[in-house]
C-alpha positions as MATLAB code, in Angstrom:
seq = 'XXXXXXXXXXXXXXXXXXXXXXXXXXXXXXXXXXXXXXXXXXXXXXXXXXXXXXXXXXXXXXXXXXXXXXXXXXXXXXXXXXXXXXXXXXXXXXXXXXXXXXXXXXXXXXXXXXXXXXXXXXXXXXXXXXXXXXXXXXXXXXXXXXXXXXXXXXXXXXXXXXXXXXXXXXXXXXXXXXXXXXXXXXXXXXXX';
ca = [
       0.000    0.000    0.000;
       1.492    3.049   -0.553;
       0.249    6.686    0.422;
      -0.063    9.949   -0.917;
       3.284   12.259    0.051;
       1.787   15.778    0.022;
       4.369   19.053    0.147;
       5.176   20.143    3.628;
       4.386   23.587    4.502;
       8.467   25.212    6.156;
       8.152   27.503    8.429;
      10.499   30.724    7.794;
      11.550   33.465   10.730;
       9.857   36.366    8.813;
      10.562   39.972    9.496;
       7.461   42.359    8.716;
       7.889   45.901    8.961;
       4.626   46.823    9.613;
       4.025   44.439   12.969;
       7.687   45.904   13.754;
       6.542   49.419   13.722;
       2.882   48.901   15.457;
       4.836   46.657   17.987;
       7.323   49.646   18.552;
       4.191   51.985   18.968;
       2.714   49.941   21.054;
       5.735   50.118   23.379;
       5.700   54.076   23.044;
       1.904   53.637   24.028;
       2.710   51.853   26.809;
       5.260   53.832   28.011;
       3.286   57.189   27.511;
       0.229   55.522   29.761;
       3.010   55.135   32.698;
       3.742   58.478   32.221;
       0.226   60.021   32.296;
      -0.689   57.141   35.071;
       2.299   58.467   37.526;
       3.147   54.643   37.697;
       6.624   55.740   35.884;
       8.437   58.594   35.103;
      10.354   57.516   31.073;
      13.857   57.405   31.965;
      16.015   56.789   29.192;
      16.391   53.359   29.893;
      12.270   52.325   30.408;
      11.627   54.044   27.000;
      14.426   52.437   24.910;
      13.746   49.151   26.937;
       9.529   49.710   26.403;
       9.983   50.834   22.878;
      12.097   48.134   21.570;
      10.447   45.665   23.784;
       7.120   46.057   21.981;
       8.821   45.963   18.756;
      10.819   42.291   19.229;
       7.512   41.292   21.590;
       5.392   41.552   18.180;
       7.744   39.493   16.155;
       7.812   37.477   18.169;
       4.256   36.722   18.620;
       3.857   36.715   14.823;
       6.577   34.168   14.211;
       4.989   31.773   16.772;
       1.476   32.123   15.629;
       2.827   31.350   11.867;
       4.736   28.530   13.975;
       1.768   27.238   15.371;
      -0.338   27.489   12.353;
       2.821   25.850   10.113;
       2.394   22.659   12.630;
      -1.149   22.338   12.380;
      -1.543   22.380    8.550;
       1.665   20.001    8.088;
      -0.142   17.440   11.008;
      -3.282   18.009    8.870;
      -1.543   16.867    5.675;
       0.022   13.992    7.469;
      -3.526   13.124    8.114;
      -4.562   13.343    4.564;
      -1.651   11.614    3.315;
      -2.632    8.305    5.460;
      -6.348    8.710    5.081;
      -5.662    8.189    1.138;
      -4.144    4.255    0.393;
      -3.368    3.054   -2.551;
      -2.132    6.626   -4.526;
       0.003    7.396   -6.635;
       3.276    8.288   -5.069;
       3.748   12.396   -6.151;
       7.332   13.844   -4.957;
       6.798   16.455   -2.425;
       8.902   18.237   -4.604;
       6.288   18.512   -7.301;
       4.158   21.847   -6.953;
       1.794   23.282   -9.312;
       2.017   23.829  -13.174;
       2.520   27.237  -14.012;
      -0.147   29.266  -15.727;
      -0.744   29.329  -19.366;
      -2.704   30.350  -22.138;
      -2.259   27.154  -24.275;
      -4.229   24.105  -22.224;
      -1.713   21.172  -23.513;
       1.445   23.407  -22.400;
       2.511   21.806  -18.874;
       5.012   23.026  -16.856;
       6.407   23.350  -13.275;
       7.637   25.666  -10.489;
      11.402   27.079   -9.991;
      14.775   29.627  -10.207;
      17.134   32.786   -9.251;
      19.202   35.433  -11.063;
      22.072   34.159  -13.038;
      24.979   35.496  -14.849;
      25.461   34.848  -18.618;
      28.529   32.885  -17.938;
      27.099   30.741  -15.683;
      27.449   26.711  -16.622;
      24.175   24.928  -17.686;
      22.857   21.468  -16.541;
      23.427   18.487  -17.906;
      20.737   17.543  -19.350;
      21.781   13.461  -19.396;
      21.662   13.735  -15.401;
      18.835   13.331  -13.118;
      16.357   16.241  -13.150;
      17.175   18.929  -10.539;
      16.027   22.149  -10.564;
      18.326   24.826  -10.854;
      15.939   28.176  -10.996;
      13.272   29.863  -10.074;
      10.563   31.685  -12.565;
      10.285   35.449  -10.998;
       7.477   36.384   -8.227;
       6.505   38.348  -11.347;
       6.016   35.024  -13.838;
       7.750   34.947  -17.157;
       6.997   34.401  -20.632;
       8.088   31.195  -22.805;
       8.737   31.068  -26.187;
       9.322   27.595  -28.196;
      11.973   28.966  -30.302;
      15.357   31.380  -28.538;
      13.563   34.399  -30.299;
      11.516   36.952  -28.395;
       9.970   38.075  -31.756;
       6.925   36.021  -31.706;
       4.315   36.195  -29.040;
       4.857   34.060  -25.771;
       3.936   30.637  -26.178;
       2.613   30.496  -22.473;
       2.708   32.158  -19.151;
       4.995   30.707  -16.034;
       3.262   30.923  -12.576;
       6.090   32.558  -10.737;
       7.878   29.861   -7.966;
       8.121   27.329  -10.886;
      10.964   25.582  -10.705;
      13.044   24.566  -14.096;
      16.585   23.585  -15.125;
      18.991   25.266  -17.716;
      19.612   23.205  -20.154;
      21.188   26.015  -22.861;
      21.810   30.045  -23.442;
      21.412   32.098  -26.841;
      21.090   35.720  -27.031;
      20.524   36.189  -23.330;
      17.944   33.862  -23.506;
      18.097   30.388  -21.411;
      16.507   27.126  -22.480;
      14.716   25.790  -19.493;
      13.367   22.219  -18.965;
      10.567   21.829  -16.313;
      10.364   18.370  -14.333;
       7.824   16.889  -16.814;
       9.838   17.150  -19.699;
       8.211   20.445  -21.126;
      11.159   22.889  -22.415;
      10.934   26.206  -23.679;
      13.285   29.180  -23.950;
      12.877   31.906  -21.327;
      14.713   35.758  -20.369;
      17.701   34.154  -18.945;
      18.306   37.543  -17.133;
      15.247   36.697  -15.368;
      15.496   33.628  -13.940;
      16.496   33.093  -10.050;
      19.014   31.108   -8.706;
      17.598   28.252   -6.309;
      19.010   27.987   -3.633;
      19.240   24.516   -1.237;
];
């Protein structure tokens, strides 16, 4: 019997800005009630220590609440995954095909900025990705020229491998097979 394997959801130490800032408010709030309470008069050292103490006290509360919510939905998948016998094995690696106009072009996620130097895959090997498409998505043509119009879309995240370069453009294959050419400028450089 074998089970589904469904993607794990990895939890990331995120920084945002914004919780940052209201967290560092909210520290200057605090400290301005102790002031206007006569509980505390703001030394130097209570506002610094209030003030940046609301700021790292609201990352950290966001980072364990994504922390928290990373752990359920990966036990949740587990659950799934054993719930379903008798599947198809999919690689967890496998995420979804990238968008596109033309409904028989399939691809998949990937990549990172390159230089035109850079060495390409073999293409004999076993497929590994080595880029990402752009948060932005990219165009693919079938041919290395730009001239025509875009054969499809990529959905950015999609991961390919560089198979060849031509006129600063890069040859990608996705993990199905599908190849098309692509802005090699564009393209990210996975990483891990």
């Amino acid at each position: 019997m074998t089970a589904t394997q469904l993607p794990k959801v990895r939890w990331r130490f995120r920084f945002p800005i914004g919780a940052f800032l209201s967290g560092l408010l909210g520290g200057f709030g605090i400290l301005l009630f102790l002031q206007q309470a006569a509980i505390a008069y703001p030394t130097r050292n209570l506002s610094i220590g209030l003030v940046a103490g609301g700021g790292l006290l609201s990352l950290l509360l966001r980072n364990v609440a994504a922390r928290i919510g990373v752990s359920r939905l990966n036990g949740r998948l587990a659950r799934a995954e054993r719930s379903v016998p008798d599947a198809p094995v999919v690689p967890a690696s496998v995420e979804s095909a990238p968008v596109t106009s033309d409904p028989e072009a399939v691809a998949t996620p990937v990549a990172t900025t390159i230089p035109a130097d850079e060495e390409v895959s073999d293409s004999g090997a076993a497929w590994t990705a080595t880029h990402i498409v752009p948060s932005t998505g990219m165009p693919a043509w079938p041919e290395p020229d730009k001239a025509g119009p875009p054969e499809t879309q990529l959905e950015a995240g999609l991961e390919l491998r560089v198979l060849a370069r031509e006129n600063g453009l890069a040859q990608v294959e996705a993990y199905n097979g599908w190849v098309a050419w692509v802005d090699g400028r564009s393209l990210r450089r996975k990483h891990g």
